[in-house]
Every structure is written in C-alpha cells, then in structure tokens.
C-alpha cells in the first residue's frame, strides 16, 4: 500500500515438485511479514473462474494471495491476471447482478508452479524466483539447518522485520536514491524505483538480474520468432525481397 504505482507478481518456480515453493512463500510472506499463514488457492481453469476468484478476494479485503499449482503443460495466459497487475483498481461483475463495481486493488500476488512458463503479457509483469534443487528427490532431504522452519520463522520474526524496516529508513535518510542501473520494467516504474532503491542501497546487487532471461525463456513464441529472424538475416544479409517459393 505504500507504493502508489502498479505491483508486479512474484513467481516461485522449480524444475521439480516438492522443492519447498509453498513453504518458502508461507514462511517469508506469511509467517514473517503478515504474521499468519497464507493458504494457497487454485488459479482456476478458465478466465471467468479466475475473475470470480480474484473479485472475491478483493471484496473480502485480502492483501495477499498465493496462486498454487500453475499448469505445467500449458503456458499461463490470463487477461484477468494481466489487468490485475497493471492497475490499482479492478472492475468486475457481481454474480446475479447487473452492476460492475470498481474495487481497490492492494493484492500482493505470488504464484508457484513447476517449470512454469507464461505468455509475454504476463511474463513481463512477473518477477521470477527460481529454486534449484541439488537432488532428484528433494522431498527425501533430512539435512535441514532448521528442521522446524515455521517455528524458527516465528521466533526470529521481530529481528527480520527490524532489519527490513531499517533498510527502508536507511534508504529514506539517504534521500531515496533510485537503483543506479535502471531495470526496464514498463508500467512498474514506482515499484522498481522504490524496491530497487532500497535493495541497492543495502548492497543487494543481484536484484532482478534474472528478469531478462526469464522473459526470453517464458515466451516461447517470441524466442522462436527471434531464432527465425536471426537465421533469416544469415541467409539473406542484403535484405532483398524473396519469393514465397524461396521461403518454402
């Protein structure tokens, strides 16, 4: 709510299931930041269902949602989700009524899935968090530093929040500097300036360094088109017109 501009989504993804995506989201955003667990919610199978679920969250005044189990076999493409990321209001139709109220949108949206890909429209509105398992069966691990991680998170919540607030106050005292290397994320300039400025001022230099790779790997159509055009320029460097027969 402190940022007046649009808020991007955050996606936690991995190459394997059972790598702790939901546990990471629930611990960091739920137990530590909000002080309570965040129950996961299915994104819905069609656009109308997604819009109804998002509207119900906004009507209930929710501020955090975890959309879990994104489909592996298909590219995530949702107009309702895309519009939610690019506006601080959300227009919806009330079930059984003809009115379409405009709802305030203060949702922090986190998604999770395995080998998740998204259409270009959604990929460019999403911050990737990629978990890389070190074994083929991450669910069999027993060498955890903190076996009861939620209890550990509750125990150190005060210290974590103090550190986060200290980062914000240090950034404000320094004059709220923007990150020195701008991240080209159109539509989210205020978020980039604020969050990026806080993190850069605190010394975190790896922030958003995987964003471009995520966009290239997520949008398969654009990647194929780029490969086609690069190959085309190799074969026809002079840019001359060619016939359909030559194309075939």
Short mmCIF file of C-alpha atoms in Angstrom, two decimals:
data_model
loop_
_atom_site.label_atom_id
_atom_site.label_comp_id
_atom_site.label_asym_id
_atom_site.label_seq_id
_atom_site.Cartn_x
_atom_site.Cartn_y
_atom_site.Cartn_z
CA UNK A 1 0.00 0.00 0.00
CA UNK A 2 2.96 2.38 0.46
CA UNK A 3 3.64 2.20 -3.28
CA UNK A 4 1.07 4.08 -5.35
CA UNK A 5 2.12 2.51 -8.63
CA UNK A 6 1.37 -0.93 -10.02
CA UNK A 7 2.68 -4.03 -8.25
CA UNK A 8 4.15 -6.92 -10.26
CA UNK A 9 3.53 -10.55 -9.48
CA UNK A 10 6.18 -12.81 -7.96
CA UNK A 11 6.56 -16.36 -9.25
CA UNK A 12 8.34 -19.11 -7.31
CA UNK A 13 9.17 -21.92 -9.72
CA UNK A 14 11.37 -25.00 -9.85
CA UNK A 15 12.26 -27.84 -12.20
CA UNK A 16 10.90 -30.43 -9.72
CA UNK A 17 7.96 -30.77 -7.38
CA UNK A 18 8.41 -30.84 -3.59
CA UNK A 19 11.26 -28.33 -3.56
CA UNK A 20 9.63 -26.10 -0.94
CA UNK A 21 8.00 -23.40 -3.07
CA UNK A 22 4.87 -23.20 -0.93
CA UNK A 23 6.90 -23.40 2.26
CA UNK A 24 9.09 -20.50 1.14
CA UNK A 25 6.06 -18.34 0.30
CA UNK A 26 4.22 -19.19 3.51
CA UNK A 27 7.28 -18.62 5.68
CA UNK A 28 8.57 -15.35 4.19
CA UNK A 29 5.37 -13.60 3.17
CA UNK A 30 3.03 -15.27 5.63
CA UNK A 31 4.64 -16.17 8.95
CA UNK A 32 7.30 -13.44 8.94
CA UNK A 33 5.70 -10.46 7.14
CA UNK A 34 1.95 -10.78 7.82
CA UNK A 35 2.19 -12.89 10.98
CA UNK A 36 -0.16 -15.63 9.76
CA UNK A 37 -0.13 -18.47 7.26
CA UNK A 38 -1.21 -17.88 3.66
CA UNK A 39 -3.48 -20.68 2.41
CA UNK A 40 -2.81 -21.50 -1.27
CA UNK A 41 -5.59 -21.05 -3.80
CA UNK A 42 -6.02 -22.69 -7.19
CA UNK A 43 -5.89 -20.19 -10.08
CA UNK A 44 -8.96 -21.66 -11.81
CA UNK A 45 -9.23 -23.42 -15.14
CA UNK A 46 -10.92 -20.73 -17.21
CA UNK A 47 -10.93 -16.96 -17.40
CA UNK A 48 -14.39 -16.46 -15.91
CA UNK A 49 -13.47 -18.59 -12.91
CA UNK A 50 -10.22 -16.65 -12.38
CA UNK A 51 -12.05 -13.33 -12.48
CA UNK A 52 -14.61 -14.52 -9.91
CA UNK A 53 -11.91 -15.76 -7.55
CA UNK A 54 -9.91 -12.55 -7.79
CA UNK A 55 -13.04 -10.44 -7.26
CA UNK A 56 -13.99 -12.44 -4.16
CA UNK A 57 -10.54 -11.79 -2.69
CA UNK A 58 -10.78 -8.05 -3.33
CA UNK A 59 -14.33 -7.88 -1.96
CA UNK A 60 -13.09 -9.61 1.21
CA UNK A 61 -10.32 -7.00 1.58
CA UNK A 62 -7.48 -9.50 1.20
CA UNK A 63 -3.99 -8.10 0.63
CA UNK A 64 -2.02 -11.30 -0.13
CA UNK A 65 -2.86 -14.28 -2.32
CA UNK A 66 -0.85 -17.38 -3.25
CA UNK A 67 -1.96 -18.97 -6.52
CA UNK A 68 -0.61 -22.51 -6.39
CA UNK A 69 -0.12 -25.40 -8.82
CA UNK A 70 0.07 -23.44 -12.05
CA UNK A 71 -0.40 -25.81 -15.02
CA UNK A 72 2.84 -27.41 -16.19
CA UNK A 73 1.70 -28.48 -19.63
CA UNK A 74 0.42 -25.10 -20.80
CA UNK A 75 1.59 -21.51 -20.97
CA UNK A 76 -0.14 -19.33 -18.38
CA UNK A 77 -2.15 -16.69 -20.19
CA UNK A 78 -4.84 -14.74 -18.35
CA UNK A 79 -6.36 -11.36 -19.17
CA UNK A 80 -7.79 -11.09 -15.64
CA UNK A 81 -4.38 -11.62 -14.04
CA UNK A 82 -2.69 -9.28 -16.51
CA UNK A 83 -5.14 -6.46 -15.79
CA UNK A 84 -4.78 -7.04 -12.04
CA UNK A 85 -1.04 -6.38 -12.28
CA UNK A 86 -1.36 -3.15 -14.23
CA UNK A 87 -3.97 -1.27 -12.24
CA UNK A 88 -4.64 -0.44 -8.60
CA UNK A 89 -8.36 -0.91 -9.31
CA UNK A 90 -10.22 -3.92 -10.66
CA UNK A 91 -13.61 -3.81 -12.40
CA UNK A 92 -15.72 -6.94 -12.05
CA UNK A 93 -19.30 -8.13 -12.43
CA UNK A 94 -21.19 -9.12 -9.28
CA UNK A 95 -22.73 -12.57 -9.60
CA UNK A 96 -26.51 -12.33 -10.05
CA UNK A 97 -26.47 -8.55 -10.53
CA UNK A 98 -26.03 -6.14 -13.42
CA UNK A 99 -23.65 -3.70 -11.71
CA UNK A 100 -19.89 -3.75 -12.29
CA UNK A 101 -18.19 -2.19 -9.26
CA UNK A 102 -14.64 -0.91 -9.33
CA UNK A 103 -12.66 -2.45 -6.44
CA UNK A 104 -9.45 -1.16 -4.87
CA UNK A 105 -6.57 -3.50 -5.69
CA UNK A 106 -3.99 -3.84 -2.92
CA UNK A 107 -3.24 -7.51 -3.59
CA UNK A 108 0.29 -8.84 -3.42
CA UNK A 109 0.10 -11.80 -5.80
CA UNK A 110 2.53 -14.72 -5.53
CA UNK A 111 2.35 -17.68 -7.87
CA UNK A 112 4.05 -21.08 -7.73
CA UNK A 113 4.50 -23.98 -10.11
CA UNK A 114 6.96 -26.35 -11.75
CA UNK A 115 8.73 -25.37 -14.99
CA UNK A 116 6.24 -22.53 -15.28
CA UNK A 117 6.00 -20.54 -18.49
CA UNK A 118 3.84 -17.51 -19.14
CA UNK A 119 2.68 -15.58 -22.16
CA UNK A 120 4.66 -12.44 -22.91
CA UNK A 121 1.96 -10.20 -21.43
CA UNK A 122 2.16 -11.96 -18.05
CA UNK A 123 5.88 -12.77 -18.15
CA UNK A 124 6.77 -9.07 -18.34
CA UNK A 125 4.60 -8.41 -15.27
CA UNK A 126 6.21 -11.14 -13.16
CA UNK A 127 9.36 -11.31 -11.01
CA UNK A 128 10.91 -14.81 -11.12
CA UNK A 129 12.23 -16.63 -8.04
CA UNK A 130 13.79 -19.87 -9.23
CA UNK A 131 14.58 -22.70 -6.80
CA UNK A 132 17.31 -25.06 -8.00
CA UNK A 133 17.18 -28.48 -6.27
CA UNK A 134 20.51 -30.21 -5.69
CA UNK A 135 19.00 -33.70 -5.85
CA UNK A 136 16.46 -35.58 -7.95
CA UNK A 137 14.35 -36.24 -4.85
CA UNK A 138 14.28 -33.07 -2.77
CA UNK A 139 11.43 -34.45 -0.64
CA UNK A 140 13.86 -37.01 0.86
CA UNK A 141 16.24 -34.41 2.32
CA UNK A 142 16.92 -34.51 6.05
CA UNK A 143 19.96 -32.21 6.37
CA UNK A 144 18.00 -29.05 7.17
CA UNK A 145 19.64 -26.34 9.23
CA UNK A 146 16.22 -25.57 10.74
CA UNK A 147 14.02 -28.71 10.63
CA UNK A 148 11.01 -26.83 12.07
CA UNK A 149 11.30 -23.81 9.81
CA UNK A 150 7.95 -22.18 10.63
CA UNK A 151 8.71 -22.20 14.35
CA UNK A 152 12.12 -20.73 13.52
CA UNK A 153 10.46 -18.03 11.40
CA UNK A 154 8.10 -17.06 14.20
CA UNK A 155 11.00 -16.91 16.66
CA UNK A 156 13.06 -14.52 14.52
CA UNK A 157 10.17 -12.50 13.08
CA UNK A 158 10.95 -9.41 15.16
CA UNK A 159 14.60 -9.40 14.01
CA UNK A 160 13.66 -9.83 10.35
CA UNK A 161 11.06 -7.05 10.42
CA UNK A 162 13.52 -4.78 12.23
CA UNK A 163 16.12 -5.44 9.52
CA UNK A 164 13.61 -4.73 6.73
CA UNK A 165 12.39 -1.52 8.35
CA UNK A 166 16.00 -0.50 8.96
CA UNK A 167 16.71 -0.90 5.24
CA UNK A 168 13.76 1.33 4.41
CA UNK A 169 14.77 4.00 6.93
CA UNK A 170 18.39 3.98 5.72
CA UNK A 171 17.18 4.44 2.14
CA UNK A 172 14.89 7.33 3.16
CA UNK A 173 17.71 9.01 5.13
CA UNK A 174 19.94 8.79 2.05
CA UNK A 175 17.38 10.73 0.01
CA UNK A 176 15.56 7.75 -1.51
CA UNK A 177 18.09 7.07 -4.29
CA UNK A 178 16.93 5.03 -7.29
CA UNK A 179 18.90 1.94 -8.31
CA UNK A 180 21.93 3.09 -10.36
CA UNK A 181 21.23 0.66 -13.19
CA UNK A 182 17.61 1.05 -14.20
CA UNK A 183 15.52 -2.07 -14.75
CA UNK A 184 13.37 -1.58 -17.87
CA UNK A 185 10.05 -2.82 -16.49
CA UNK A 186 7.44 -0.64 -18.13
CA UNK A 187 4.36 0.10 -16.07
CA UNK A 188 6.09 -0.62 -12.75
CA UNK A 189 8.43 2.36 -12.55
CA UNK A 190 7.50 3.36 -8.99
CA UNK A 191 7.87 -0.21 -7.72
CA UNK A 192 11.27 -0.56 -9.45
CA UNK A 193 12.47 2.78 -8.08
CA UNK A 194 11.31 2.07 -4.52
CA UNK A 195 12.12 -1.61 -4.04
CA UNK A 196 15.20 -1.45 -6.25
CA UNK A 197 16.44 1.67 -4.46
CA UNK A 198 16.02 0.09 -1.02
CA UNK A 199 17.80 -3.11 -2.01
CA UNK A 200 20.63 -1.44 -3.93
CA UNK A 201 21.26 0.98 -1.08
CA UNK A 202 21.50 -2.03 1.25
CA UNK A 203 24.11 -3.66 -1.04
CA UNK A 204 21.99 -6.26 -2.86
CA UNK A 205 23.37 -6.21 -6.39
CA UNK A 206 21.77 -9.38 -7.80
CA UNK A 207 18.25 -7.96 -7.70
CA UNK A 208 16.37 -8.53 -11.00
CA UNK A 209 19.46 -9.86 -12.80
CA UNK A 210 17.45 -12.92 -13.96
CA UNK A 211 14.50 -10.90 -15.26
CA UNK A 212 15.53 -10.72 -18.93
CA UNK A 213 16.42 -14.43 -19.08
CA UNK A 214 13.03 -15.25 -17.57
CA UNK A 215 11.20 -13.27 -20.24
CA UNK A 216 13.18 -14.89 -23.05
CA UNK A 217 12.66 -18.42 -21.71
CA UNK A 218 8.97 -17.91 -20.89
CA UNK A 219 7.74 -16.53 -24.18
CA UNK A 220 8.37 -19.48 -26.50
CA UNK A 221 6.73 -17.81 -29.50
CA UNK A 222 8.99 -14.75 -29.23
CA UNK A 223 12.05 -16.98 -28.77
CA UNK A 224 11.14 -18.97 -31.90
CA UNK A 225 10.48 -15.78 -33.86
CA UNK A 226 13.84 -14.35 -32.79
CA UNK A 227 15.65 -17.52 -33.87
CA UNK A 228 13.84 -17.43 -37.22
CA UNK A 229 14.73 -13.79 -37.87
CA UNK A 230 18.38 -14.28 -36.89
CA UNK A 231 18.65 -17.26 -39.26
CA UNK A 232 16.85 -15.30 -41.98
CA UNK A 233 19.41 -12.48 -41.74
CA UNK A 234 22.25 -15.01 -42.03
CA UNK A 235 20.80 -16.40 -45.27
CA UNK A 236 19.66 -13.05 -46.72
CA UNK A 237 22.02 -10.42 -45.27
CA UNK A 238 21.27 -7.92 -48.04
CA UNK A 239 17.59 -7.66 -47.04
CA UNK A 240 16.39 -8.29 -50.60
CA UNK A 241 12.83 -9.31 -51.38
CA UNK A 242 12.34 -13.04 -51.88
CA UNK A 243 9.52 -15.09 -53.34
CA UNK A 244 7.21 -17.48 -51.43
CA UNK A 245 8.90 -20.34 -53.29
CA UNK A 246 12.26 -19.34 -51.79
CA UNK A 247 10.71 -19.09 -48.34
CA UNK A 248 9.38 -22.65 -48.60
#
